[in-house]
Coordinates of C-alpha atoms and ligand atoms in Angstrom, one line a residue:
M24 CA 0.0 0.0 0.0
T25 CA 1.4 3.4 -1.0
H26 CA 1.4 5.8 1.9
G27 CA -0.8 8.9 1.4
P28 CA -0.4 11.9 3.7
G29 CA -3.1 10.6 6.0
I30 CA -2.5 8.4 9.0
S31 CA -4.6 7.9 12.0
G32 CA -3.3 8.7 15.5
L33 CA -3.5 11.9 17.4
I34 CA -6.8 12.9 16.0
L35 CA -8.8 13.9 19.1
E36 CA -12.4 13.5 19.7
E37 CA -14.1 16.7 20.7
P38 CA -17.6 16.9 22.3
L39 CA -19.8 20.0 22.2
L40 CA -18.9 22.7 24.8
W41 CA -22.3 21.9 26.5
E42 CA -21.3 18.3 26.9
K43 CA -17.8 19.3 28.1
G44 CA -18.8 21.9 30.7
K45 CA -19.2 21.1 34.4
Q46 CA -21.0 23.3 36.8
G47 CA -18.7 25.5 38.8
R48 CA -15.8 25.5 36.3
S49 CA -14.5 28.9 35.5
A50 CA -11.9 30.5 33.2
F51 CA -10.6 32.9 35.8
S52 CA -10.4 33.4 39.5
M53 CA -11.1 36.7 41.1
P54 CA -10.5 37.8 44.7
E55 CA -13.5 37.8 46.9
Q56 CA -15.6 40.8 46.2
D57 CA -15.6 43.5 48.9
V58 CA -18.4 45.7 47.4
P59 CA -22.1 45.0 47.1
E60 CA -23.2 43.1 44.0
A61 CA -24.5 45.4 41.3
F62 CA -25.5 43.0 38.6
S63 CA -27.3 40.3 40.5
E64 CA -30.7 41.3 39.0
I65 CA -29.3 41.0 35.5
D66 CA -27.9 37.6 36.3
E67 CA -31.2 36.4 37.5
N68 CA -32.9 37.7 34.3
L69 CA -30.4 35.8 32.3
L70 CA -31.0 32.6 34.2
E71 CA -34.8 33.1 33.8
S72 CA -34.4 33.5 30.1
G73 CA -33.3 30.0 30.0
I74 CA -29.8 30.7 28.4
D75 CA -27.7 27.9 29.6
F76 CA -24.1 28.7 29.0
P77 CA -21.7 25.9 30.0
D78 CA -19.2 26.5 32.7
L79 CA -15.7 25.9 31.3
S80 CA -12.1 26.4 32.3
E81 CA -9.7 28.3 30.2
V82 CA -7.9 25.2 29.1
D83 CA -11.2 23.6 28.1
V84 CA -12.0 26.5 25.8
V85 CA -8.5 26.7 24.3
R86 CA -8.3 23.0 23.6
H87 CA -11.8 22.9 22.2
Y88 CA -11.2 25.5 19.6
T89 CA -7.6 24.4 18.8
R90 CA -8.8 20.8 18.2
L91 CA -11.7 22.0 16.0
S92 CA -9.3 24.1 14.0
G93 CA -7.2 20.9 13.4
W94 CA -10.2 19.2 11.8
N95 CA -10.3 21.8 9.1
F96 CA -9.1 20.8 5.8
G97 CA -7.9 23.4 3.4
V98 CA -5.4 23.9 0.6
D99 CA -2.8 24.9 3.2
T100 CA -3.2 21.4 4.6
G101 CA -2.9 19.3 1.5
M102 CA -3.9 18.8 -2.1
Y103 CA -7.5 19.8 -2.9
P104 CA -8.2 18.3 -6.3
L105 CA -11.8 19.5 -6.4
G106 CA -12.7 19.9 -10.1
S107 CA -14.5 23.1 -11.2
C108 CA -13.3 24.9 -8.1
T109 CA -9.6 25.8 -8.7
M110 CA -8.5 25.1 -5.2
K111 CA -4.9 26.2 -5.8
Y112 CA -2.5 27.5 -3.2
N113 CA -2.8 31.2 -2.6
P114 CA 0.5 32.9 -1.8
K115 CA 0.5 34.5 1.6
I116 CA 2.1 37.8 0.3
N117 CA -1.2 38.6 -1.2
E118 CA -3.0 38.3 2.2
K119 CA -0.3 40.5 3.6
M120 CA -0.9 43.2 1.0
A121 CA -4.7 43.1 1.6
A122 CA -4.0 43.6 5.3
T123 CA -1.8 46.6 4.9
P124 CA -3.4 49.1 7.3
G125 CA -3.8 51.9 4.7
I126 CA -5.9 49.4 2.7
A127 CA -7.6 47.4 5.3
M128 CA -8.7 50.5 7.3
A129 CA -9.7 52.6 4.4
H130 CA -13.2 53.9 4.9
P131 CA -15.5 53.5 1.9
L132 CA -17.2 56.9 2.6
L133 CA -14.0 58.9 2.4
A134 CA -14.0 61.5 -0.3
D135 CA -12.3 60.6 -3.7
E136 CA -9.4 63.0 -2.9
L137 CA -8.6 60.9 0.2
S138 CA -9.0 57.6 -1.5
Q139 CA -6.6 58.0 -4.4
G140 CA -4.6 54.9 -3.5
T141 CA -7.6 52.5 -3.3
L142 CA -9.2 54.0 -6.5
Q143 CA -5.8 53.5 -8.3
V144 CA -5.8 49.9 -7.2
M145 CA -9.3 49.4 -8.6
F146 CA -8.6 51.3 -11.8
E147 CA -5.4 49.4 -12.5
L148 CA -7.0 46.0 -11.6
Q149 CA -9.7 46.8 -14.2
T150 CA -7.0 47.5 -16.8
F151 CA -5.1 44.2 -15.9
L152 CA -8.3 42.2 -16.2
A153 CA -9.2 43.8 -19.5
N154 CA -5.7 43.0 -20.8
L155 CA -5.8 39.4 -19.6
T156 CA -9.2 38.7 -21.2
G157 CA -8.8 40.9 -24.3
M158 CA -12.0 42.8 -23.3
D159 CA -12.6 46.6 -23.3
A160 CA -14.0 47.6 -20.0
V161 CA -14.5 46.1 -16.5
S162 CA -16.7 46.4 -13.4
L163 CA -15.3 45.1 -10.2
Q164 CA -18.6 45.2 -8.3
P165 CA -20.1 41.7 -8.5
A166 CA -19.2 39.8 -5.3
A167 CA -19.2 36.3 -6.8
G168 CA -19.2 34.5 -10.1
A169 CA -23.0 34.0 -9.8
Q170 CA -23.5 37.7 -9.2
G171 CA -21.2 38.4 -12.2
E172 CA -23.5 36.3 -14.3
M173 CA -26.5 38.1 -13.0
A174 CA -24.9 41.4 -13.8
G175 CA -24.2 40.1 -17.3
M176 CA -27.8 39.1 -17.8
L177 CA -28.9 42.5 -16.6
L178 CA -26.6 44.0 -19.2
F179 CA -28.2 41.9 -21.8
A180 CA -31.6 43.0 -20.7
A181 CA -30.6 46.7 -20.7
Y182 CA -28.9 46.4 -24.1
F183 CA -32.1 45.0 -25.7
R184 CA -34.3 47.4 -23.9
K185 CA -32.3 50.3 -25.2
K186 CA -32.6 48.8 -28.7
G187 CA -36.3 48.4 -28.3
E188 CA -36.2 44.6 -28.8
K189 CA -38.0 42.1 -26.8
R190 CA -36.2 38.8 -26.5
T191 CA -37.1 36.1 -24.0
K192 CA -34.9 33.1 -24.4
I193 CA -31.3 32.2 -23.8
L194 CA -29.2 29.2 -25.0
I195 CA -27.4 27.3 -22.2
P196 CA -25.4 24.1 -22.7
D197 CA -26.2 21.0 -20.7
T198 CA -22.7 21.1 -19.2
A199 CA -23.1 24.6 -17.7
H200 CA -22.7 25.3 -14.0
G201 CA -26.1 25.4 -12.3
T202 CA -25.7 29.1 -11.6
N203 CA -25.9 29.9 -15.3
P204 CA -29.6 29.0 -15.9
A205 CA -30.4 30.4 -12.4
S206 CA -28.9 33.8 -13.2
A207 CA -30.6 33.9 -16.6
A208 CA -34.0 33.0 -15.1
L209 CA -33.6 35.6 -12.4
C210 CA -33.4 38.2 -15.1
G211 CA -36.5 36.9 -16.9
F212 CA -34.9 34.8 -19.6
K213 CA -36.1 31.3 -20.3
P214 CA -33.1 28.9 -20.5
V215 CA -33.1 26.7 -23.6
L216 CA -31.1 23.5 -23.2
L217 CA -28.2 23.1 -25.6
E218 CA -27.1 19.5 -25.8
S219 CA -23.4 18.9 -26.1
S220 CA -22.1 16.5 -28.7
P221 CA -20.7 13.1 -27.6
D222 CA -17.2 14.6 -27.6
G223 CA -18.2 16.9 -24.7
T224 CA -18.2 20.2 -26.7
L225 CA -20.8 22.3 -28.4
D226 CA -21.9 21.4 -31.9
V227 CA -22.2 24.4 -34.3
Q228 CA -25.3 23.1 -36.1
T229 CA -27.2 22.6 -32.8
V230 CA -26.6 26.2 -31.9
A231 CA -27.6 27.3 -35.4
D232 CA -30.8 25.4 -35.2
L233 CA -31.9 26.9 -31.9
M234 CA -30.7 30.5 -32.3
D235 CA -33.4 32.9 -33.4
E236 CA -34.5 36.5 -33.1
E237 CA -36.4 35.8 -29.8
T238 CA -33.3 34.6 -28.1
V239 CA -30.9 37.1 -26.4
G240 CA -28.0 34.9 -27.1
I241 CA -25.9 32.2 -25.4
M242 CA -24.1 31.6 -22.1
L243 CA -21.1 29.4 -22.6
T244 CA -18.2 28.4 -20.5
N245 CA -14.7 28.1 -22.1
P246 CA -12.9 25.9 -21.2
N247 CA -16.2 24.2 -20.4
T248 CA -17.1 22.4 -17.2
L249 CA -15.8 19.2 -18.6
G250 CA -12.4 20.8 -18.8
L251 CA -12.6 20.9 -22.6
F252 CA -11.9 23.8 -24.9
E253 CA -14.8 24.8 -27.0
E254 CA -13.0 24.8 -30.3
S255 CA -15.9 26.0 -32.4
I256 CA -16.3 29.1 -30.2
R257 CA -15.8 31.5 -33.1
E258 CA -18.3 29.8 -35.4
I259 CA -20.8 29.7 -32.5
T260 CA -20.4 33.3 -31.5
A261 CA -20.7 34.4 -35.2
I262 CA -24.1 32.5 -35.4
I263 CA -25.3 34.3 -32.3
H264 CA -24.2 37.7 -33.5
A265 CA -25.6 37.2 -37.0
K266 CA -29.1 36.9 -35.4
G267 CA -28.5 40.1 -33.3
G268 CA -27.7 38.2 -30.1
L269 CA -25.0 38.6 -27.4
V270 CA -22.6 36.1 -26.0
Y271 CA -22.0 35.6 -22.3
G272 CA -18.7 33.8 -21.4
D273 CA -18.5 32.2 -18.0
G274 CA -14.9 32.8 -17.1
A275 CA -14.7 30.7 -14.0
N276 CA -12.2 28.4 -15.7
M277 CA -9.8 31.2 -16.4
N278 CA -7.1 29.3 -14.6
A279 CA -6.5 27.3 -17.8
V280 CA -6.1 30.3 -20.1
M281 CA -4.7 33.3 -18.4
G282 CA -3.1 35.6 -21.0
I283 CA -3.5 32.8 -23.6
V284 CA -7.1 33.3 -25.0
D285 CA -8.4 36.7 -26.3
F286 CA -12.1 36.4 -25.5
K287 CA -13.1 39.4 -27.4
R288 CA -11.6 37.9 -30.6
C289 CA -13.5 34.7 -29.7
G290 CA -16.7 36.8 -29.9
V291 CA -17.5 37.0 -26.2
D292 CA -19.4 40.2 -25.3
V293 CA -19.5 39.9 -21.4
M294 CA -17.6 37.5 -19.2
H295 CA -17.1 37.2 -15.5
L296 CA -13.9 36.1 -13.7
N297 CA -13.9 34.4 -10.3
L298 CA -11.1 36.3 -8.6
H299 CA -11.4 33.8 -5.6
K300 CA -10.7 30.9 -7.9
T301 CA -8.1 32.2 -10.3
F302 CA -6.5 35.2 -8.6
S303 CA -5.5 34.2 -5.1
T304 CA -8.3 34.3 -2.6
P305 CA -8.9 31.2 -0.4
H306 CA -12.4 30.0 -1.0
G307 CA -14.7 27.2 -0.2
G308 CA -16.5 28.4 2.9
G309 CA -18.8 30.7 1.1
G310 CA -16.9 33.8 0.6
P311 CA -15.9 36.6 0.4
G312 CA -15.3 36.5 -3.3
A313 CA -15.3 38.7 -6.3
G314 CA -16.8 38.1 -9.8
P315 CA -15.8 41.1 -11.9
I316 CA -17.3 41.4 -15.4
C317 CA -15.4 42.3 -18.5
V318 CA -17.3 43.6 -21.5
V319 CA -16.9 44.9 -25.0
E320 CA -17.2 48.5 -25.8
K321 CA -20.9 48.5 -26.8
L322 CA -21.9 47.2 -23.4
Q323 CA -19.7 49.6 -21.4
P324 CA -22.5 52.2 -20.9
F325 CA -24.6 49.7 -19.0
L326 CA -21.9 48.7 -16.5
P327 CA -22.9 48.9 -12.8
K328 CA -22.1 52.3 -11.3
P329 CA -20.2 54.1 -9.9
W330 CA -17.3 53.8 -12.4
V331 CA -13.7 54.4 -11.5
I332 CA -12.4 57.1 -13.9
K333 CA -8.9 58.5 -14.3
T334 CA -8.5 62.1 -15.4
G335 CA -4.9 63.2 -15.8
S336 CA -3.2 61.6 -12.8
S337 CA -6.2 61.5 -10.4
Y338 CA -9.0 59.1 -9.9
H339 CA -12.7 59.7 -9.1
L340 CA -16.0 57.8 -8.9
E341 CA -18.5 58.7 -11.6
Y342 CA -22.1 58.4 -10.7
D343 CA -23.6 60.1 -13.7
C344 CA -24.1 57.0 -15.8
P345 CA -27.6 57.2 -17.3
D346 CA -27.6 53.8 -18.9
S347 CA -26.0 51.9 -16.0
I348 CA -27.9 49.0 -14.6
G349 CA -27.2 50.6 -11.2
R350 CA -25.5 49.4 -8.1
L351 CA -25.0 45.7 -7.4
H352 CA -23.3 46.0 -4.1
A353 CA -22.8 48.3 -1.2
F354 CA -19.7 50.4 -1.9
F355 CA -17.2 48.6 -4.2
G356 CA -17.5 44.9 -3.8
N357 CA -15.3 42.8 -1.6
F358 CA -12.3 45.1 -1.7
S359 CA -9.8 42.9 0.0
V360 CA -10.4 40.2 -2.7
L361 CA -9.6 42.9 -5.3
V362 CA -6.4 43.8 -3.5
K363 CA -5.3 40.2 -3.4
A364 CA -5.9 39.8 -7.1
Y365 CA -4.0 43.0 -7.8
S366 CA -1.1 41.9 -5.7
Y367 CA -1.2 38.4 -7.3
I368 CA -1.2 39.8 -10.8
L369 CA 1.6 42.2 -10.1
S370 CA 3.8 39.7 -8.3
M371 CA 3.4 37.1 -11.0
G372 CA 3.7 39.3 -14.1
A373 CA 2.2 38.5 -17.4
K374 CA 4.7 35.8 -18.3
N375 CA 4.2 33.8 -15.1
L376 CA 0.5 34.1 -15.2
K377 CA 0.6 32.4 -18.6
K378 CA 3.1 29.9 -17.3
A379 CA 0.8 29.1 -14.3
S380 CA -2.0 28.3 -16.8
Q381 CA 0.2 26.1 -18.8
L382 CA 1.3 24.2 -15.7
A383 CA -2.3 23.8 -14.6
V384 CA -3.1 22.3 -18.0
L385 CA 0.0 20.1 -17.9
N386 CA -0.8 18.8 -14.4
A387 CA -4.3 17.9 -15.4
N388 CA -3.2 16.1 -18.4
Y389 CA -0.5 14.3 -16.4
V390 CA -3.2 13.0 -14.0
R391 CA -5.4 12.1 -16.9
E392 CA -2.8 10.1 -18.6
S393 CA -1.6 8.4 -15.4
L394 CA -5.1 7.2 -14.4
R395 CA -6.6 6.4 -17.7
D396 CA -5.6 2.7 -17.5
V397 CA -7.5 2.2 -14.3
L398 CA -10.4 4.6 -14.6
H399 CA -12.8 5.1 -17.6
L400 CA -12.0 8.4 -19.3
A401 CA -15.2 10.3 -20.2
Y402 CA -13.7 12.1 -23.2
E403 CA -10.8 11.2 -25.4
K404 CA -9.6 14.7 -26.1
P405 CA -6.7 16.2 -24.2
C406 CA -8.1 18.3 -21.4
M407 CA -7.5 21.8 -20.1
H408 CA -7.2 22.4 -16.4
E409 CA -9.3 19.4 -15.2
C410 CA -10.0 15.9 -16.3
V411 CA -13.2 13.8 -16.1
F412 CA -13.4 10.1 -15.4
S413 CA -16.3 7.9 -14.5
D414 CA -16.8 4.7 -12.5
K415 CA -17.9 2.7 -15.5
I416 CA -15.1 0.1 -15.0
Q417 CA -15.6 -0.2 -11.3
N418 CA -19.4 -0.6 -11.6
E419 CA -18.7 -4.1 -12.9
Y420 CA -17.6 -5.2 -9.5
K421 CA -20.1 -2.9 -7.7
I422 CA -17.8 -0.1 -6.7
T423 CA -19.0 3.4 -7.2
T424 CA -17.5 6.9 -7.5
L425 CA -18.7 7.6 -4.0
D426 CA -16.9 4.5 -2.6
M427 CA -13.6 5.6 -4.2
A428 CA -14.0 9.2 -3.0
K429 CA -14.7 8.1 0.5
R430 CA -11.7 5.7 0.6
L431 CA -9.4 8.5 -0.6
I432 CA -10.3 10.3 2.7
D433 CA -8.9 7.4 4.6
H434 CA -5.7 8.0 2.9
G435 CA -5.6 11.7 3.6
Y436 CA -6.9 13.1 0.4
H437 CA -9.8 15.5 -0.1
P438 CA -11.8 13.8 -2.8
P439 CA -12.2 15.2 -6.2
T440 CA -15.5 16.6 -7.4
I441 CA -17.9 13.7 -7.9
Y442 CA -21.2 13.2 -9.8
F443 CA -20.7 16.6 -11.6
P444 CA -21.1 17.6 -14.4
L445 CA -24.3 15.7 -14.6
V446 CA -23.8 14.7 -18.3
V447 CA -21.2 12.1 -17.2
P448 CA -22.8 9.4 -15.0
G449 CA -20.6 8.7 -12.0
A450 CA -18.3 11.5 -12.8
I451 CA -15.0 12.0 -11.0
M452 CA -13.6 15.4 -11.9
I453 CA -10.0 16.1 -10.9
E454 CA -8.4 19.6 -11.0
P455 CA -4.9 19.4 -9.6
T456 CA -4.0 23.1 -10.4
E457 CA -0.5 24.4 -11.0
T458 CA 0.5 24.6 -7.4
E459 CA 1.0 20.8 -6.9
N460 CA 4.5 19.5 -7.7
K461 CA 5.2 16.3 -9.5
D462 CA 6.0 14.3 -6.3
D463 CA 2.7 15.3 -4.8
L464 CA 0.8 14.4 -8.0
D465 CA 2.6 11.0 -8.2
Q466 CA 1.7 10.3 -4.6
F467 CA -2.0 11.1 -5.3
I468 CA -2.0 9.0 -8.4
A469 CA -0.4 6.0 -6.6
V470 CA -2.9 6.2 -3.8
F471 CA -5.8 6.5 -6.2
K472 CA -4.5 3.4 -8.0
D473 CA -4.2 1.5 -4.7
V474 CA -7.8 2.5 -3.8
I475 CA -9.0 1.1 -7.1
R476 CA -7.0 -2.1 -6.6
E477 CA -8.4 -2.4 -3.0
G478 CA -11.9 -2.0 -4.5
R479 CA -11.4 -4.9 -6.9
E480 CA -9.9 -7.2 -4.2
D481 CA -12.0 -6.3 -1.2
G482 CA -15.0 -4.3 -2.3
E483 CA -16.5 -4.2 1.2
R484 CA -13.6 -2.2 2.5
L485 CA -14.4 0.6 0.0
R486 CA -18.1 0.4 0.6
Q487 CA -17.5 0.9 4.3
A488 CA -15.1 3.8 3.8
P489 CA -14.1 6.1 5.3
T490 CA -13.1 3.8 8.2
I491 CA -10.4 5.7 10.1
T492 CA -12.0 9.1 10.3
K493 CA -13.9 10.3 13.3
I494 CA -17.1 10.3 11.4
R495 CA -17.9 7.3 9.2
R496 CA -19.9 7.3 6.1
L497 CA -23.1 9.4 6.5
D498 CA -26.5 8.5 5.3
E499 CA -26.6 11.4 2.9
T500 CA -30.3 11.1 2.1
L501 CA -31.2 11.2 5.8
A502 CA -28.8 14.0 6.4
A503 CA -30.5 16.1 3.6
R504 CA -34.0 15.2 4.6
R505 CA -33.8 15.3 8.3
P506 CA -30.8 17.4 9.2
C507 CA -29.8 17.4 12.9
L508 CA -29.1 21.0 13.8
V509 CA -28.6 20.6 17.6
G510 CA -25.7 22.5 19.0
Ligands
PLP19 C1 -17.7 28.4 -9.6 C2 -18.4 28.6 -10.8 C3 -19.4 29.5 -10.9 C4 -20.0 30.2 -9.8 O1 -19.1 31.1 -9.1 P1 -19.4 31.5 -7.6 O2 -18.3 32.5 -7.4 O3 -19.3 30.3 -6.8 O4 -20.7 32.2 -7.6 C5 -20.0 29.7 -12.2 N1 -19.6 29.0 -13.3 C6 -18.6 28.1 -13.2 C7 -18.2 27.3 -14.4 C8 -18.0 27.8 -12.0 O5 -17.0 26.9 -11.9

């Protein structure tokens, strides 16, 4: 058995503080009081209200939270091969920059003259993102990819309203992230399903057959959520434009193509970027993030306001934007995330950003080639930043994707993304990212192969997995239907 990074041992059980507390314990000791009690009434009120705080000593509390912090798994702990999420290592220098007092303490209500530094960061970040994508103008306001999509859909709506056209539908591929149809529907567009061809990419003819003058356009993701490059993108966008439509590009997979693909030349009119995926903000716990949108010139007038404008050598916020879709966010979005992206881009430089993307693609193809003998490859084409397998081979001896994913946990690996995208039954989607070195990839591959071998020789072991974790396999249906929220 190859050793993964996980071993059992000093992983400590930890009860709830309520179970741990014992009446009379205290985190401090004070001298006997020599003045009358002033707060006794309040104490009684508290007791009557039924709030039952546990009595704990200082060491109880410190150990409790320290142990819990050790249960956390993050990219700073180990490889996090979750496809579609770009869980790459985020250099600490970017955190440090965002925490610089002048930035972290800047008040959003300060006048423009007193905010020149922060406005400059925003203005320059917009320029960098425009350069990286090939687009003309940028708004940093959206706070997440999904909000970027919604902003894009509001831009679509504003554009057609201004033109006096009423269009109601939008084409969305079956491989799209679920947020795509949700964002479109929120803005009143009816999603029309575009079926991908068997090779996992969009078929030009299918798009041509469905595109008409009642359709605002298309939302596509490139590279798509199967990790494949939509090679016909220029033909597809030409079809949409010929019918007066617009093209939304979901840029969540930018990590594969930084400084490599010119999206404007591909025919994209609006795209969002997930700064928290590609540009150095740790994510996974629900935020904060940033999903700036990059647009072509004709959509610039509709961008959320205020705009950051540079006149001569000074910066100001422009509120007089008559065609703007308005504000999407209080103040300017999640500013610290913007600073981290700015710092990341400057510290990497154009050449290294491109190299990072090339390495991300190389690593994904390395994993793909290394596991293809033991796992069924969903698509034959070389991949971009992630590769998709399925459990087709293992199904023959009654092992599923879930069993393999759970057994990886026993060996100290966070599982890859499973059962997504939905177009691949039993999908296993692996995105190693550029920040894993070859030794770490080799260890992961060797462990994955061992897990598969174990499954063939002793299926029950996999079906029981994980077995050395504190919590064993959960009944996921029960957990979803009848969640236990005691605590
Ligand atoms: C992550 C992701 C999104 C959504 O981004 P959030 O920042 O989580 O809202 C949209 N599309 C794709 C392809 C993604 O991977």
